[in-house]
XYZ file of C-alpha atoms in Angstrom:
97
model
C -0.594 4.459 -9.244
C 2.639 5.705 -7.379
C 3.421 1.878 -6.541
C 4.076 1.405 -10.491
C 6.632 3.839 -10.197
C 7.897 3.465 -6.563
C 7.339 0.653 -4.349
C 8.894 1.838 -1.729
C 6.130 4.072 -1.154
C 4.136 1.610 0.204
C 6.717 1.149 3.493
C 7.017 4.627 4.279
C 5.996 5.482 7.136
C 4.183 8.754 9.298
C 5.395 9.778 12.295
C 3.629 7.164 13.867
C 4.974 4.402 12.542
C 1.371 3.849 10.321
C 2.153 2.694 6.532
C -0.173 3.342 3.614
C -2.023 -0.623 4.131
C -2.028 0.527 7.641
C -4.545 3.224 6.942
C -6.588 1.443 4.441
C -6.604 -1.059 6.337
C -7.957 0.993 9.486
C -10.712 2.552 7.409
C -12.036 -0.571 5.032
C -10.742 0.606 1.893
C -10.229 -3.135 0.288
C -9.635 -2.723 -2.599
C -6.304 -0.071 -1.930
C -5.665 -3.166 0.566
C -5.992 -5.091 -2.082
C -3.484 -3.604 -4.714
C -1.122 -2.568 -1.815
C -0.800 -6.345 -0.751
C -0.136 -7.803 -4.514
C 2.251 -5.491 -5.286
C 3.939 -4.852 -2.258
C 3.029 -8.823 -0.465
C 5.944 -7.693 2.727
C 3.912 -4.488 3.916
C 1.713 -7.111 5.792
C 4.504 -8.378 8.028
C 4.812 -4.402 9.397
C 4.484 -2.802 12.177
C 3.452 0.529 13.487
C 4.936 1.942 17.028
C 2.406 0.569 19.118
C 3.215 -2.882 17.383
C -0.117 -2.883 15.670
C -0.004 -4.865 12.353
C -2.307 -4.623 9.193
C -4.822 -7.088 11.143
C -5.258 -4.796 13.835
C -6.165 -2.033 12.288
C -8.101 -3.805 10.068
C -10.014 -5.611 13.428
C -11.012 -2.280 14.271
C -12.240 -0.941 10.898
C -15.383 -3.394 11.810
C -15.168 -4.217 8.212
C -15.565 -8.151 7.533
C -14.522 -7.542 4.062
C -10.745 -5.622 4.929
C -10.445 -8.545 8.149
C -11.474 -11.454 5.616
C -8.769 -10.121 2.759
C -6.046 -9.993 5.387
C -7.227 -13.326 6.738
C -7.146 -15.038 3.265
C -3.395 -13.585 1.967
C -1.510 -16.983 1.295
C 0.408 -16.008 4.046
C -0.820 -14.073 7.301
C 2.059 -15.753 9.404
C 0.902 -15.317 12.696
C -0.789 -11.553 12.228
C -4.159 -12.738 14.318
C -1.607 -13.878 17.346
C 0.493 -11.092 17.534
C -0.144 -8.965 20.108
C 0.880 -5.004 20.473
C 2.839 -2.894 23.071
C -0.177 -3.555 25.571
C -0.592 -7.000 24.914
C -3.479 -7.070 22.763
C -4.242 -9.165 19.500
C -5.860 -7.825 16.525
C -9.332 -9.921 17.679
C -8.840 -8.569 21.668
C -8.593 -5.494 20.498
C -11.606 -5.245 18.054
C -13.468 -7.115 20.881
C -12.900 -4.203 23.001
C -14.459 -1.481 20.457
C-alpha cells in the first residue's frame, strides 16, 4: 500500500479540500478507513473546505459500520460536535439525507 511507502499520501488533498479517509469514509469502505486511521491516526482531526470532518462524511455514507469505526477511534475529540461552514454536525447533517 502507498501509505508503507508515503504517509503523507494520506493528507493530500483534491481540490476540494477531501482527503483519501474523507472519501472512504463518504462511501463505507471500512476497512481502507480502517488502515488509513492506524497508520495515519491525525487524518481524523481534518478538514475539508466546507469544514466537513471524517464523521460527516461518514454520517452520510448511511453506513453504521464506517460511523461506528469513527465513533470507536480512542480518540474522536469532539468530531460528532463539530459543525461545518453551515452549521451542521455530522448527525444534523445525516438527519437531513
Amino acid at each position: 500500500m502507498l501509505l508503507i511507502e508515503d504517509k503523507s499520501a494520506a493528507y493530500k488533498a483534491d481540490n476540494e479540500g477531501k482527503m483519501a479517509l474523507h472519501v472512504a469514509a463518504g462511501l463505507g469502505r471500512v476497512n481502507i478507513m480502517r488502515e488509513l486511521i492506524s497508520r495515519c491516526p491525525g487524518c481524523c482531526e481534518l478538514v475539508d473546505k466546507r469544514g466537513w470532518n471524517v464523521l460527516h462524511f461518514a454520517s452520510t455514507s448511511k453506513n453504521r459500520n464506517a460511523v461506528g469505526l469513527i465513533l470507536q477511534n480512542p480518540s474522536p475529540g469532539n468530531l460528532a460536535n463539530e459543525k461545518d461552514e453551515k452549521g451542521n454536525t455530522p448527525f444534523l447533517r445525516a438527519a437531513s439525507m
